[in-house]
XYZ file of C-alpha atoms in Angstrom:
682
model
C 212.197 222.412 152.601
C 214.498 222.686 149.427
C 218.093 223.515 150.377
C 218.489 225.889 147.445
C 215.995 228.601 148.405
C 217.899 231.918 148.648
C 218.235 233.489 152.003
C 217.560 237.061 150.826
C 213.799 236.936 151.263
C 214.152 235.842 154.856
C 216.474 238.695 155.693
C 213.760 241.290 155.394
C 211.181 239.013 157.157
C 213.480 238.651 160.172
C 213.473 242.332 160.658
C 209.698 242.626 161.030
C 208.486 239.281 162.530
C 208.115 238.362 166.149
C 210.891 236.113 167.538
C 208.664 233.069 167.495
C 207.622 233.818 163.962
C 211.285 234.269 162.835
C 212.092 230.861 164.262
C 209.382 229.283 162.250
C 210.410 231.094 159.027
C 213.963 230.086 158.668
C 214.671 228.862 155.129
C 218.361 229.807 154.250
C 221.083 231.212 156.453
C 222.308 234.713 156.286
C 225.120 235.988 158.531
C 226.331 239.417 158.897
C 230.031 240.128 159.129
C 232.260 243.085 158.703
C 234.164 244.462 155.765
C 237.751 245.452 155.815
C 237.535 249.129 154.510
C 241.319 249.511 154.385
C 241.617 246.495 151.885
C 239.737 248.401 149.054
C 241.811 248.613 145.907
C 240.178 251.514 143.798
C 242.025 250.584 140.660
C 241.309 246.935 140.721
C 237.905 247.561 142.268
C 238.459 244.843 144.854
C 238.373 244.455 148.608
C 238.610 241.768 151.147
C 235.993 240.707 153.761
C 235.609 238.158 156.519
C 232.566 236.071 155.407
C 231.967 234.084 158.486
C 233.597 232.553 161.576
C 233.188 229.322 163.649
C 231.948 231.308 166.631
C 228.511 229.901 168.013
C 225.521 231.977 167.572
C 222.593 231.598 170.027
C 219.388 230.259 168.423
C 216.029 229.351 170.058
C 216.784 225.704 169.417
C 220.327 225.849 170.708
C 223.750 227.228 169.593
C 224.405 227.262 165.849
C 228.016 226.799 164.571
C 229.378 226.843 161.018
C 232.285 224.364 160.519
C 235.191 226.160 158.867
C 237.022 223.395 157.118
C 237.685 222.541 153.490
C 235.455 219.473 153.798
C 232.635 221.423 155.412
C 232.417 224.334 152.947
C 231.028 223.851 149.428
C 232.420 226.545 147.075
C 231.224 224.925 143.878
C 229.382 228.043 142.897
C 232.353 230.196 143.508
C 234.451 228.076 141.213
C 232.027 228.676 138.369
C 231.685 232.353 139.004
C 228.153 232.113 140.311
C 228.515 233.795 143.822
C 227.222 237.331 143.144
C 227.832 240.416 145.250
C 224.359 241.905 145.807
C 222.755 244.974 147.329
C 220.815 243.964 150.506
C 220.128 240.381 149.071
C 218.016 241.703 146.220
C 218.532 238.705 143.952
C 215.502 239.497 141.734
C 216.867 242.941 140.537
C 219.462 243.043 137.859
C 220.614 246.505 139.061
C 221.281 245.041 142.578
C 224.197 242.947 141.241
C 227.217 245.086 142.542
C 229.930 242.632 141.580
C 231.217 239.091 142.041
C 233.166 237.017 144.577
C 236.493 236.163 142.966
C 238.208 234.146 145.560
C 237.591 232.695 149.079
C 239.993 230.966 151.492
C 240.194 229.839 155.103
C 242.229 231.757 157.748
C 242.172 230.033 161.035
C 238.405 229.767 162.030
C 237.281 232.350 159.429
C 236.165 232.185 155.787
C 237.838 235.175 153.991
C 237.328 236.233 150.389
C 237.942 238.816 147.711
C 235.046 240.754 146.073
C 235.362 242.602 142.715
C 232.902 245.409 142.029
C 231.126 245.706 138.685
C 231.366 248.760 136.502
C 227.882 250.020 136.929
C 226.459 253.296 138.321
C 225.071 251.366 141.378
C 228.439 249.628 141.901
C 230.353 252.953 141.543
C 228.178 254.551 144.198
C 228.788 251.592 146.516
C 232.504 251.790 145.785
C 232.675 255.335 147.029
C 230.989 254.445 150.291
C 233.255 251.340 150.736
C 236.442 253.382 150.044
C 235.397 256.018 152.548
C 234.481 253.417 155.164
C 230.881 254.719 155.210
C 229.314 251.287 154.457
C 231.120 248.168 155.782
C 228.354 245.671 156.499
C 228.638 242.347 154.627
C 225.853 239.722 154.798
C 226.427 236.273 153.355
C 223.645 233.817 152.323
C 224.365 230.090 152.580
C 222.570 226.781 152.526
C 223.156 224.053 155.174
C 223.077 220.481 153.808
C 224.038 218.561 156.976
C 223.713 219.222 160.695
C 225.342 217.430 163.676
C 224.804 217.834 167.381
C 228.354 218.289 168.685
C 227.830 219.201 172.360
C 225.104 219.439 175.145
C 225.265 221.681 178.143
C 224.701 219.417 181.117
C 223.386 222.221 183.228
C 220.891 223.915 180.838
C 220.448 221.071 178.328
C 221.230 223.425 175.483
C 222.612 221.748 172.333
C 225.376 222.876 169.939
C 224.234 222.327 166.257
C 227.188 222.331 163.889
C 226.686 222.680 160.120
C 229.192 220.050 159.029
C 228.267 220.700 155.291
C 227.157 224.033 153.917
C 227.382 225.951 150.620
C 228.066 229.650 149.987
C 225.289 231.083 147.849
C 225.769 234.898 147.752
C 227.372 237.932 149.499
C 225.602 241.201 150.034
C 226.416 244.796 151.054
C 224.260 245.878 153.916
C 223.960 248.867 156.289
C 226.257 249.011 159.281
C 224.716 247.556 162.449
C 224.174 249.706 165.577
C 226.466 247.319 167.511
C 229.648 247.026 165.371
C 230.343 243.652 167.030
C 226.933 242.152 166.437
C 226.507 239.357 163.893
C 222.913 239.396 162.687
C 221.890 236.057 160.968
C 218.838 235.363 158.978
C 216.738 232.368 157.898
C 217.974 228.745 157.781
C 216.698 225.189 157.568
C 216.854 224.372 161.288
C 218.140 221.028 162.818
C 215.899 218.387 164.345
C 216.837 215.975 167.156
C 219.075 213.054 166.421
C 222.711 212.145 165.740
C 222.873 213.575 162.209
C 219.652 215.607 161.764
C 218.610 217.494 158.719
C 216.170 220.013 160.195
C 216.654 221.900 163.508
C 213.906 221.994 166.129
C 211.163 224.588 165.864
C 208.634 225.583 168.413
C 205.666 227.956 168.255
C 205.363 227.820 172.060
C 207.089 230.411 174.135
C 209.812 229.151 176.389
C 208.945 228.370 179.973
C 209.388 231.468 182.271
C 212.071 231.389 184.836
C 211.187 230.316 188.342
C 210.480 233.232 190.665
C 210.163 233.477 194.440
C 206.589 234.523 195.318
C 205.478 236.256 198.473
C 201.977 236.855 199.675
C 200.654 240.285 200.348
C 200.791 239.886 204.062
C 204.376 239.016 204.030
C 205.126 242.117 201.876
C 203.188 244.342 204.147
C 204.587 243.126 207.431
C 208.162 242.524 206.386
C 210.292 239.612 207.469
C 209.364 237.611 210.567
C 211.786 236.778 213.229
C 211.461 233.060 212.844
C 212.817 231.373 209.673
C 209.953 229.505 208.032
C 210.227 225.768 207.416
C 209.788 224.359 203.929
C 206.544 222.664 203.334
C 207.110 219.179 201.639
C 203.686 219.303 200.062
C 204.324 222.601 198.453
C 207.678 221.418 197.054
C 205.969 218.357 195.539
C 203.407 220.651 193.762
C 206.172 222.792 192.364
C 207.919 219.728 190.895
C 204.706 218.545 189.322
C 204.101 222.071 187.817
C 207.587 222.076 186.364
C 207.172 218.586 184.910
C 203.855 219.661 183.387
C 205.517 222.751 181.739
C 208.336 220.582 180.300
C 205.850 218.070 178.865
C 203.765 220.931 177.331
C 206.830 222.483 175.835
C 208.051 219.251 174.328
C 204.644 218.472 172.876
C 204.563 222.011 171.375
C 208.050 221.460 169.797
C 206.992 218.107 168.336
C 203.754 219.683 166.889
C 205.712 222.561 165.398
C 208.189 220.226 163.814
C 205.410 218.140 162.256
C 203.703 221.237 160.971
C 206.902 222.638 159.376
C 207.846 219.222 157.965
C 204.306 218.656 156.424
C 204.164 222.094 154.860
C 207.662 221.782 153.576
C 206.959 218.422 151.904
C 203.688 219.639 150.339
C 205.349 222.831 148.953
C 208.293 220.917 147.606
C 206.178 218.382 145.834
C 204.491 221.065 143.879
C 207.674 223.199 143.310
C 206.522 226.012 145.465
C 209.152 226.335 148.149
C 208.671 230.075 148.700
C 204.991 229.642 148.934
C 205.552 227.101 151.764
C 208.097 229.233 153.509
C 205.624 232.153 153.690
C 203.033 229.887 155.327
C 205.544 228.367 157.721
C 206.465 231.951 158.852
C 202.773 233.026 159.156
C 202.087 230.032 161.430
C 199.545 228.448 159.035
C 198.056 225.150 160.226
C 198.566 222.053 158.029
C 194.878 221.901 157.147
C 194.770 225.571 156.275
C 197.806 225.184 154.159
C 196.357 222.362 152.157
C 193.394 224.614 151.287
C 195.612 227.505 150.337
C 197.870 225.203 148.240
C 194.871 223.832 146.308
C 193.648 227.376 145.624
C 197.132 228.304 144.371
C 197.344 225.383 142.087
C 193.801 225.884 140.588
C 194.536 229.575 139.959
C 197.859 228.846 138.298
C 196.635 225.851 136.128
C 195.709 228.100 133.134
C 198.912 230.153 133.257
C 201.561 227.640 134.310
C 203.836 228.376 131.338
C 203.692 232.186 131.905
C 204.374 231.857 135.654
C 207.165 229.502 134.998
C 208.786 231.920 132.662
C 208.508 234.757 135.108
C 209.916 232.677 137.957
C 212.782 231.100 136.135
C 213.563 233.910 133.695
C 216.176 233.942 130.934
C 219.425 232.282 131.380
C 222.010 234.743 132.636
C 224.234 234.094 129.625
C 221.397 234.730 127.189
C 220.334 237.952 129.020
C 223.969 239.245 129.041
C 224.477 238.349 125.332
C 221.233 240.049 124.329
C 222.308 243.190 126.081
C 225.704 243.259 124.407
C 224.136 242.593 120.967
C 221.776 245.643 121.478
C 224.786 247.773 122.409
C 226.952 246.841 119.538
C 224.127 247.130 117.095
C 223.135 250.571 118.426
C 226.775 251.744 118.466
C 227.278 250.631 114.896
C 224.246 252.765 113.862
C 225.515 255.725 115.793
C 222.393 255.639 117.852
C 221.965 257.925 120.847
C 222.240 256.614 124.318
C 218.436 257.034 124.862
C 217.781 254.269 122.379
C 219.640 251.677 124.387
C 217.771 249.193 126.645
C 218.504 249.418 130.324
C 220.467 246.127 130.169
C 222.654 247.362 127.324
C 223.666 250.698 129.160
C 226.133 248.753 131.354
C 228.355 248.510 128.246
C 228.384 252.349 127.383
C 231.812 253.485 126.394
C 233.237 250.124 125.399
C 234.971 249.848 122.107
C 234.860 246.776 119.949
C 238.118 245.638 121.701
C 236.601 246.473 125.000
C 233.625 244.191 124.285
C 236.111 241.442 123.352
C 237.851 241.911 126.750
C 234.412 241.812 128.400
C 233.715 238.431 126.823
C 237.022 237.094 128.151
C 236.094 238.417 131.625
C 232.782 236.581 131.456
C 234.533 233.284 131.327
C 236.928 234.177 134.129
C 240.001 235.380 132.236
C 241.598 238.577 133.478
C 242.617 240.963 130.753
C 244.305 243.676 132.789
C 247.763 242.862 131.584
C 246.815 241.604 128.173
C 247.883 243.371 124.986
C 245.300 244.401 122.499
C 246.488 241.755 120.000
C 246.222 239.024 122.605
C 242.655 240.089 123.599
C 241.446 240.112 119.979
C 242.980 236.764 119.332
C 241.736 235.035 122.480
C 238.364 236.529 122.161
C 238.033 235.069 118.679
C 238.642 231.615 120.063
C 235.943 232.146 122.833
C 232.334 231.232 122.368
C 230.780 234.564 123.432
C 232.616 237.144 121.134
C 232.017 235.292 117.786
C 228.471 234.756 118.841
C 227.993 238.492 119.441
C 229.529 239.492 116.102
C 227.446 236.887 114.130
C 224.319 238.091 115.889
C 225.021 241.769 115.154
C 225.877 241.004 111.583
C 222.569 239.030 111.239
C 220.662 241.873 112.795
C 222.173 244.468 110.637
C 221.742 242.295 107.447
C 218.027 241.734 108.231
C 217.511 245.451 108.861
C 219.211 246.342 105.534
C 217.340 243.540 103.711
C 213.920 244.673 105.020
C 214.312 248.350 103.923
C 215.828 247.523 100.511
C 213.558 248.780 97.721
C 211.707 246.022 95.822
C 209.075 246.789 93.202
C 207.883 243.240 92.280
C 206.114 242.213 95.601
C 202.704 243.785 94.923
C 201.959 241.739 91.820
C 203.728 238.461 92.722
C 203.068 235.770 95.206
C 205.566 234.082 97.736
C 205.622 230.473 98.557
C 207.958 228.359 100.740
C 209.630 225.145 99.848
C 210.982 222.574 102.365
C 213.902 221.549 100.258
C 215.710 221.830 96.837
C 213.589 219.446 94.883
C 211.530 220.758 91.985
C 208.035 221.690 93.103
C 204.880 222.223 91.055
C 203.223 225.598 90.967
C 199.760 224.107 90.656
C 197.039 226.360 89.333
C 193.725 224.611 89.272
C 191.093 225.860 86.921
C 187.578 226.597 87.852
C 185.283 223.868 88.678
C 183.273 222.510 85.622
C 180.019 224.221 84.844
C 176.888 222.817 86.283
C 174.951 220.686 83.731
C 171.353 219.884 83.405
C 170.403 216.462 84.740
C 169.494 213.719 82.322
C 166.059 212.173 81.777
C 166.481 209.755 84.643
C 168.161 212.317 86.929
C 171.714 211.057 86.614
C 174.687 213.330 87.308
C 177.507 213.649 84.690
C 181.110 213.457 85.747
C 182.987 216.746 85.437
C 186.689 217.135 84.827
C 188.899 219.944 86.402
C 191.533 221.080 83.960
C 195.033 221.702 85.402
C 198.057 223.684 84.492
C 201.492 223.366 86.172
C 204.891 224.967 86.124
C 207.917 223.863 88.198
C 210.065 225.888 90.559
C 213.167 224.852 92.470
C 215.358 226.644 95.005
C 218.861 227.752 94.158
C 221.488 228.800 96.697
C 223.409 232.020 96.265
C 226.112 233.218 98.671
C 229.546 234.736 99.429
C 232.204 234.756 102.129
C 234.163 237.728 103.687
C 236.585 237.874 106.492
C 236.491 240.001 109.657
C 240.044 240.212 111.027
C 241.560 240.972 114.382
C 242.921 244.180 112.925
C 239.285 245.369 112.525
C 238.647 244.584 116.118
C 241.810 246.385 117.360
C 241.095 249.388 115.134
C 237.561 249.563 116.494
C 236.347 249.433 112.833
C 232.680 249.133 113.767
C 231.777 250.774 110.455
C 232.992 247.593 108.663
C 230.947 245.362 110.938
C 228.002 247.456 109.949
C 228.640 247.962 106.271
C 229.435 244.404 105.378
C 226.117 242.988 106.627
C 224.253 245.913 105.270
C 225.790 245.223 101.840
C 224.836 241.568 102.270
C 221.192 242.513 102.886
C 221.091 244.947 99.957
C 222.727 242.337 97.736
C 220.121 239.701 98.672
C 217.221 242.135 97.886
C 218.908 243.004 94.527
C 219.304 239.295 93.748
C 215.513 238.669 94.299
C 214.578 241.677 92.064
C 216.946 240.491 89.336
C 215.480 237.009 89.291
C 211.795 238.118 89.266
C 212.159 240.834 86.793
C 214.488 238.684 84.728
C 211.539 236.271 84.238
C 209.401 239.016 82.777
C 212.152 240.325 80.541
C 213.326 236.900 79.389
C 209.745 235.967 78.268
C 210.294 232.260 79.199
C 208.441 229.295 77.629
C 205.703 227.943 79.853
C 205.682 224.171 80.428
C 201.930 224.060 80.354
C 201.539 224.769 76.674
C 205.071 225.178 75.260
C 204.427 228.873 74.450
C 206.281 231.951 75.620
C 204.724 233.914 78.510
C 203.869 236.900 76.249
C 202.531 235.667 73.002
C 199.765 236.473 70.515
C 198.325 233.022 71.135
C 197.847 233.982 74.815
C 196.180 237.286 73.934
C 198.551 239.265 76.167
C 200.960 240.788 73.693
C 200.109 244.083 71.911
C 200.300 243.782 68.050
C 200.961 246.262 66.819
C 202.909 247.910 69.577
C 201.851 251.351 70.613
C 203.147 254.200 72.786
C 201.829 254.497 76.349
C 198.442 256.272 76.220
C 195.024 255.971 77.639
C 193.775 254.301 74.523
C 196.629 251.796 74.502
C 196.006 250.903 78.177
C 192.367 250.477 77.451
C 193.202 247.977 74.673
C 195.459 246.086 77.057
C 192.583 246.113 79.742
C 190.131 244.747 77.152
C 192.488 241.927 76.130
C 192.978 240.894 79.797
C 189.241 240.992 80.412
C 188.699 238.487 77.563
C 190.978 235.795 79.164
C 189.207 232.488 79.811
C 190.144 229.801 82.257
C 191.915 226.534 81.388
C 188.634 224.963 79.999
C 188.698 227.695 77.242
C 185.000 228.509 78.158
C 184.768 230.012 81.635
C 185.370 233.867 81.492
C 187.539 235.179 84.254
C 186.716 238.940 83.877
C 190.187 239.922 84.914
C 191.109 243.604 85.420
C 194.614 245.158 85.619
C 195.726 246.605 88.872
C 199.246 247.707 88.287
C 200.955 249.594 85.439
C 204.657 248.530 85.114
C 206.854 251.191 83.439
C 210.501 252.190 83.035
C 211.661 255.545 84.433
C 211.364 257.065 80.917
C 207.631 256.705 80.896
C 207.027 257.826 84.479
C 206.064 261.419 83.300
C 203.735 260.187 80.620
C 202.082 257.800 83.081
C 201.622 260.633 85.536
C 199.920 262.769 82.883
C 197.476 259.840 82.232
C 196.852 258.618 85.781
C 197.029 261.869 87.697
C 196.237 264.778 85.299
C 196.895 268.289 86.337
C 193.434 269.542 85.405
C 191.430 266.710 86.646
C 188.088 268.346 86.011
C 188.605 268.559 82.298
C 190.615 265.362 81.806
C 188.272 263.153 83.756
C 185.942 263.222 80.792
C 188.748 261.797 78.578
C 190.569 259.380 80.941
C 188.137 256.960 82.602
C 188.312 256.320 86.250
C 189.183 252.648 85.675
C 192.366 253.746 83.985
C 193.180 256.507 86.450
C 192.827 253.937 89.301
C 195.875 251.965 88.092
C 198.868 251.851 90.431
C 202.118 252.735 88.577
C 205.197 250.660 89.428
C 208.472 252.253 88.089
C 211.294 249.668 87.551
C 214.656 250.623 86.031
C 215.373 246.994 84.893
C 212.446 247.324 82.282
C 214.686 249.885 80.482
C 218.264 248.752 81.438
C 217.790 244.965 81.302
C 219.853 242.633 83.420
C 223.448 241.793 82.425
C 224.569 239.218 85.092
C 225.379 236.107 83.045
C 228.320 235.129 85.097
C 226.807 235.699 88.544
C 223.157 234.725 88.029
C 223.001 233.308 84.485
C 220.697 236.165 83.372
C 221.488 238.229 80.301
C 218.417 240.025 79.028
C 217.847 243.355 77.307
C 215.412 246.149 78.335
C 213.596 248.786 76.539
C 212.704 252.433 77.373
C 209.379 252.309 75.604
C 207.857 248.942 76.902
C 205.191 248.893 79.537
C 203.142 246.062 81.111
C 199.851 245.545 82.814
C 199.463 243.177 85.920
C 196.446 241.866 87.752
C 196.327 240.888 91.337
C 193.541 238.295 91.046
C 195.591 235.515 89.553
C 199.196 234.369 89.731
C 201.711 236.126 87.537
C 205.202 235.373 88.819
C 205.772 233.212 91.961
C 208.982 233.379 94.065
C 209.998 230.860 96.631
C 212.237 230.872 99.786
C 213.171 228.079 102.151
C 210.687 227.081 104.829
C 211.519 228.833 108.124
C 214.003 231.272 106.452
C 212.344 234.121 104.659
C 215.555 236.040 103.908
C 219.354 235.737 103.750
C 221.171 233.946 106.502
C 224.655 234.454 107.933
C 227.023 231.927 109.336
C 230.507 232.310 110.876
C 233.530 230.229 111.526
C 236.968 230.825 112.857
C 239.333 231.196 109.957
C 242.558 229.247 109.495
C 243.653 230.905 106.216
C 242.597 234.352 107.622
C 243.559 235.807 110.970
C 240.053 236.315 112.309
C 236.519 235.189 111.648
C 234.911 234.320 108.305
C 231.416 235.394 107.577
C 229.244 233.487 105.035
C 226.026 234.992 103.699
C 223.647 232.460 102.089
C 220.290 232.922 100.385
C 217.968 230.215 99.075
C 215.622 231.750 96.371
C 213.898 231.025 93.072
C 211.381 232.762 90.774
C 209.164 231.446 87.916
C 206.432 232.683 85.657
C 203.264 230.961 86.875
C 200.518 232.065 84.409
C 199.969 234.450 81.459
C 196.448 235.478 82.144
C 197.194 238.160 84.591
C 199.890 239.850 82.432
C 199.823 242.059 79.316
C 202.910 243.539 77.449
C 203.260 246.329 75.014
C 206.648 246.957 73.387
C 205.835 250.610 72.935
C 206.880 253.037 70.287
């Protein structure tokens, strides 16, 4: 059976199974010891405890002894901070983590250590009980890697099994035992016979009863006789034969139990189901019955292996801890109420930005109790956790601001993604050629599909700002929120400038060498007219007369959107949503009143960003446009796998802190003139 199975599940099992079942169910060892209440330091939240001693413990297979030497004890998990202090061995519950084992050392024949409590509601409750001496039971879980028979009682034949190599897995706070001197131990991989066995003996058979002196009823009734009876040699021979038969039966039962446990353990380990095997070992399942149960388990899990694996393995502890910290910092920056926090994030309530920096240092084993604020900020910036948290919060805030930024161009444009920065073709294929009548001999004529193409290429836009250690010390969480929020708003503004800039600049199309809005295209009002139902109707008619690339196929396009500057919003409302609809409906047709108005200030103000974006176009307070949603008008592109701005961070050398870089890859191009109509107004 795998050595790494935690002993917490066996602790509860030993409390409810019969002795023979307990013997068969041992997977990992758990030993109860006593805490030193007087050693509790309330300020440091630490206390000492004797984890285990070298005293022998009576087992059904013999006496169990833990070797207390530096060579015997494996403290590798302790050195990496992975020995947790749990509540009653509940390793599958995050709230059951009460703290961590900080140090452990050997004092004589005892393993002693220091435990530091976590700052959680559960740990605070436990701290009070420990400080008052109400709860002093400590139970440690460990894994035995190597057994050795070190002694045999010549009288009873009982063996001493010494764990010469074992690893400390976890320490738990448990209820005080009724007998204060009793050491209750839980499940373990038991030794087998041999000089250096790996598995202890197991037996499902009850031990042979002690020999008793029997008296017949007559003797009991009459009392002792005057003459001392003489031993019968035949009867003595029968007794010896019976004892030999009992010993043989017991040894056979032990061998059968060992074979059963070994077979079930091997099958369960082969299919990565150690707990499943342990349960059946404890239940006394036969080998044949376990094979059937194992097949059923594998068949049932075949369709959901990935899901079960995720549930069993779970997230990495570092990822879980970081995600909770990110949620807390993000919510704190927004000023969110406590109720909006996840359960995992609540453990950080009350921490400032500097406090979170100190927490990150504690995660990697650095004590910050005597550190100055400046040292905490400086050292946290050089760690891996704190810069990661800041970058993640910045990205999250940036995305939130970007998603809610107002953008008016999306309804009448189309988004594409590009894999790189090379020029790509915006290919608009015309309609298929018209079907033609077959010739005299039934031959088919070859048709030609006309094509039109414009090109588009991504451009990178970005900026860098610094987040200094002064901001961390001053708990300037507003800056951590406002900077990425401004990044997000800036990225959304950039996109709007580029898209509307294409419409206002009236670019030349590569397909025919003519500007986007031109009389030749039939999408430019001449003469211009003020916004009215009649003027809109003329634009609608012009769009309806557009033909496909073959100049023959009618597209029957209709406008869906009315693009106007703020100055024309009132006029558009009078046309599209008249106050007295019953009378006006006879004047303004439904197909005009069904237009969706899009109000955009850039139509009036223009865009004056020649230095930043290379755009310098004028606007007009009288112009208005019509747009269809059935064909391409303007196409905008983003990088594949990155639909919005992206933030990167690095430790600064020229600045005392961390530099944040916001980058956005974006492009916009006019794709086709047929779905657009422009009127300069009057």
